[in-house]
Amino acid sequence: MAMPVMQDDDVLLTFKEAMNYLRVSRSTLYRLMWSGQLTGHKVGSTWRFYRGDLRACVGRETPTPVARLQAKLQSRLSGQNNQNASTAHNG
């Protein structure tokens, strides 16, 4: 029986290797993890990262607080416009 071939993305990187790969500081790597933008795997007492997860994290866009507020306001405004339109149509 043949052993499965490991892909490059299957290799787990250490915390320091992940920092070097992304070229970010320790605190930035932790922030990416805690914000949910990056998936880390706890192995014993250390963190490990799949290279594919690191690559996926780079292209992800996180809305800023201002962008989230704008989206929320836009949603409320469009909801009000829909209510006004249905009221005008029914009245």
PDB file of C-alpha atoms in Angstrom:
ATOM      1  CA  MET A   1       0.000   0.000   0.000  1.00  0.00           C
ATOM      2  CA  ALA A   2       1.487   3.360  -1.048  1.00  0.00           C
ATOM      3  CA  MET A   3       1.861   6.172   1.441  1.00  0.00           C
ATOM      4  CA  PRO A   4      -0.153   9.305   0.596  1.00  0.00           C
ATOM      5  CA  VAL A   5       1.967  12.114  -0.828  1.00  0.00           C
ATOM      6  CA  MET A   6       1.942  15.248   1.307  1.00  0.00           C
ATOM      7  CA  GLN A   7       1.119  18.441  -0.496  1.00  0.00           C
ATOM      8  CA  ASP A   8       3.044  21.638   0.235  1.00  0.00           C
ATOM      9  CA  ASP A   9      -0.059  23.077   1.953  1.00  0.00           C
ATOM     10  CA  ASP A  10      -0.230  20.036   4.287  1.00  0.00           C
ATOM     11  CA  VAL A  11       2.994  21.018   6.058  1.00  0.00           C
ATOM     12  CA  LEU A  12       2.445  22.648   9.438  1.00  0.00           C
ATOM     13  CA  LEU A  13       4.484  25.763  10.148  1.00  0.00           C
ATOM     14  CA  THR A  14       5.502  26.979  13.596  1.00  0.00           C
ATOM     15  CA  PHE A  15       4.400  30.335  14.955  1.00  0.00           C
ATOM     16  CA  LYS A  16       7.756  31.894  14.051  1.00  0.00           C
ATOM     17  CA  GLU A  17       7.681  30.365  10.551  1.00  0.00           C
ATOM     18  CA  ALA A  18       4.154  31.744  10.059  1.00  0.00           C
ATOM     19  CA  MET A  19       5.334  35.202  11.167  1.00  0.00           C
ATOM     20  CA  ASN A  20       8.183  35.014   8.661  1.00  0.00           C
ATOM     21  CA  TYR A  21       5.942  33.666   5.899  1.00  0.00           C
ATOM     22  CA  LEU A  22       3.439  36.530   6.295  1.00  0.00           C
ATOM     23  CA  ARG A  23       6.174  39.014   7.285  1.00  0.00           C
ATOM     24  CA  VAL A  24       4.168  40.225  10.266  1.00  0.00           C
ATOM     25  CA  SER A  25       4.878  40.726  13.962  1.00  0.00           C
ATOM     26  CA  ARG A  26       3.873  38.329  16.729  1.00  0.00           C
ATOM     27  CA  SER A  27       1.049  40.629  17.838  1.00  0.00           C
ATOM     28  CA  THR A  28      -0.306  40.886  14.275  1.00  0.00           C
ATOM     29  CA  LEU A  29      -0.355  37.097  13.928  1.00  0.00           C
ATOM     30  CA  TYR A  30      -2.247  36.794  17.233  1.00  0.00           C
ATOM     31  CA  ARG A  31      -4.676  39.519  16.114  1.00  0.00           C
ATOM     32  CA  LEU A  32      -5.353  37.639  12.860  1.00  0.00           C
ATOM     33  CA  MET A  33      -6.089  34.512  14.880  1.00  0.00           C
ATOM     34  CA  TRP A  34      -8.341  36.117  17.476  1.00  0.00           C
ATOM     35  CA  SER A  35     -10.290  38.054  14.833  1.00  0.00           C
ATOM     36  CA  GLY A  36     -11.049  34.810  13.009  1.00  0.00           C
ATOM     37  CA  GLN A  37      -9.144  35.762   9.860  1.00  0.00           C
ATOM     38  CA  LEU A  38      -6.546  33.023  10.382  1.00  0.00           C
ATOM     39  CA  THR A  39      -7.023  29.466  11.563  1.00  0.00           C
ATOM     40  CA  GLY A  40      -4.345  28.155  13.895  1.00  0.00           C
ATOM     41  CA  HIS A  41      -4.046  24.685  15.379  1.00  0.00           C
ATOM     42  CA  LYS A  42      -2.851  24.122  18.916  1.00  0.00           C
ATOM     43  CA  VAL A  43      -0.444  21.177  19.056  1.00  0.00           C
ATOM     44  CA  GLY A  44       0.530  20.578  22.651  1.00  0.00           C
ATOM     45  CA  SER A  45       1.403  24.022  23.949  1.00  0.00           C
ATOM     46  CA  THR A  46       2.379  25.526  20.591  1.00  0.00           C
ATOM     47  CA  TRP A  47       0.507  26.904  17.606  1.00  0.00           C
ATOM     48  CA  ARG A  48       0.859  25.457  14.108  1.00  0.00           C
ATOM     49  CA  PHE A  49      -0.436  26.813  10.800  1.00  0.00           C
ATOM     50  CA  TYR A  50      -1.115  25.287   7.407  1.00  0.00           C
ATOM     51  CA  ARG A  51       0.537  27.257   4.610  1.00  0.00           C
ATOM     52  CA  GLY A  52      -2.770  27.266   2.687  1.00  0.00           C
ATOM     53  CA  ASP A  53      -4.515  28.927   5.647  1.00  0.00           C
ATOM     54  CA  LEU A  54      -1.802  31.601   5.730  1.00  0.00           C
ATOM     55  CA  ARG A  55      -2.244  32.258   2.011  1.00  0.00           C
ATOM     56  CA  ALA A  56      -6.032  32.419   2.361  1.00  0.00           C
ATOM     57  CA  CYS A  57      -5.693  34.939   5.188  1.00  0.00           C
ATOM     58  CA  VAL A  58      -3.747  37.359   2.992  1.00  0.00           C
ATOM     59  CA  GLY A  59      -6.543  37.865   0.478  1.00  0.00           C
ATOM     60  CA  ARG A  60      -9.283  38.243   3.062  1.00  0.00           C
ATOM     61  CA  GLU A  61     -10.698  41.696   3.565  1.00  0.00           C
ATOM     62  CA  THR A  62     -11.926  42.708   7.003  1.00  0.00           C
ATOM     63  CA  PRO A  63     -14.411  45.515   7.235  1.00  0.00           C
ATOM     64  CA  THR A  64     -13.235  48.465   9.303  1.00  0.00           C
ATOM     65  CA  PRO A  65     -15.540  49.756  12.070  1.00  0.00           C
ATOM     66  CA  VAL A  66     -16.542  52.644   9.776  1.00  0.00           C
ATOM     67  CA  ALA A  67     -17.379  50.256   6.912  1.00  0.00           C
ATOM     68  CA  ARG A  68     -19.462  48.091   9.272  1.00  0.00           C
ATOM     69  CA  LEU A  69     -21.348  51.171  10.489  1.00  0.00           C
ATOM     70  CA  GLN A  70     -21.964  52.321   6.906  1.00  0.00           C
ATOM     71  CA  ALA A  71     -23.280  48.869   5.962  1.00  0.00           C
ATOM     72  CA  LYS A  72     -25.584  48.845   9.001  1.00  0.00           C
ATOM     73  CA  LEU A  73     -26.928  52.323   8.188  1.00  0.00           C
ATOM     74  CA  GLN A  74     -27.435  51.376   4.534  1.00  0.00           C
ATOM     75  CA  SER A  75     -29.337  48.281   5.605  1.00  0.00           C
ATOM     76  CA  ARG A  76     -31.596  50.301   7.899  1.00  0.00           C
ATOM     77  CA  LEU A  77     -32.193  52.956   5.246  1.00  0.00           C
ATOM     78  CA  SER A  78     -33.118  50.400   2.606  1.00  0.00           C
ATOM     79  CA  GLY A  79     -35.453  48.748   5.127  1.00  0.00           C
ATOM     80  CA  GLN A  80     -37.158  52.086   5.791  1.00  0.00           C
ATOM     81  CA  ASN A  81     -37.429  52.787   2.060  1.00  0.00           C
ATOM     82  CA  ASN A  82     -39.095  49.410   1.522  1.00  0.00           C
ATOM     83  CA  GLN A  83     -41.582  50.123   4.336  1.00  0.00           C
ATOM     84  CA  ASN A  84     -42.345  53.604   2.942  1.00  0.00           C
ATOM     85  CA  ALA A  85     -42.860  52.180  -0.546  1.00  0.00           C
ATOM     86  CA  SER A  86     -45.275  49.508   0.670  1.00  0.00           C
ATOM     87  CA  THR A  87     -47.168  52.029   2.833  1.00  0.00           C
ATOM     88  CA  ALA A  88     -47.501  54.448  -0.098  1.00  0.00           C
ATOM     89  CA  HIS A  89     -48.595  51.596  -2.361  1.00  0.00           C
ATOM     90  CA  ASN A  90     -51.219  50.343   0.109  1.00  0.00           C
ATOM     91  CA  GLY A  91     -52.459  53.805   1.107  1.00  0.00           C
TER      92      GLY A  91
END
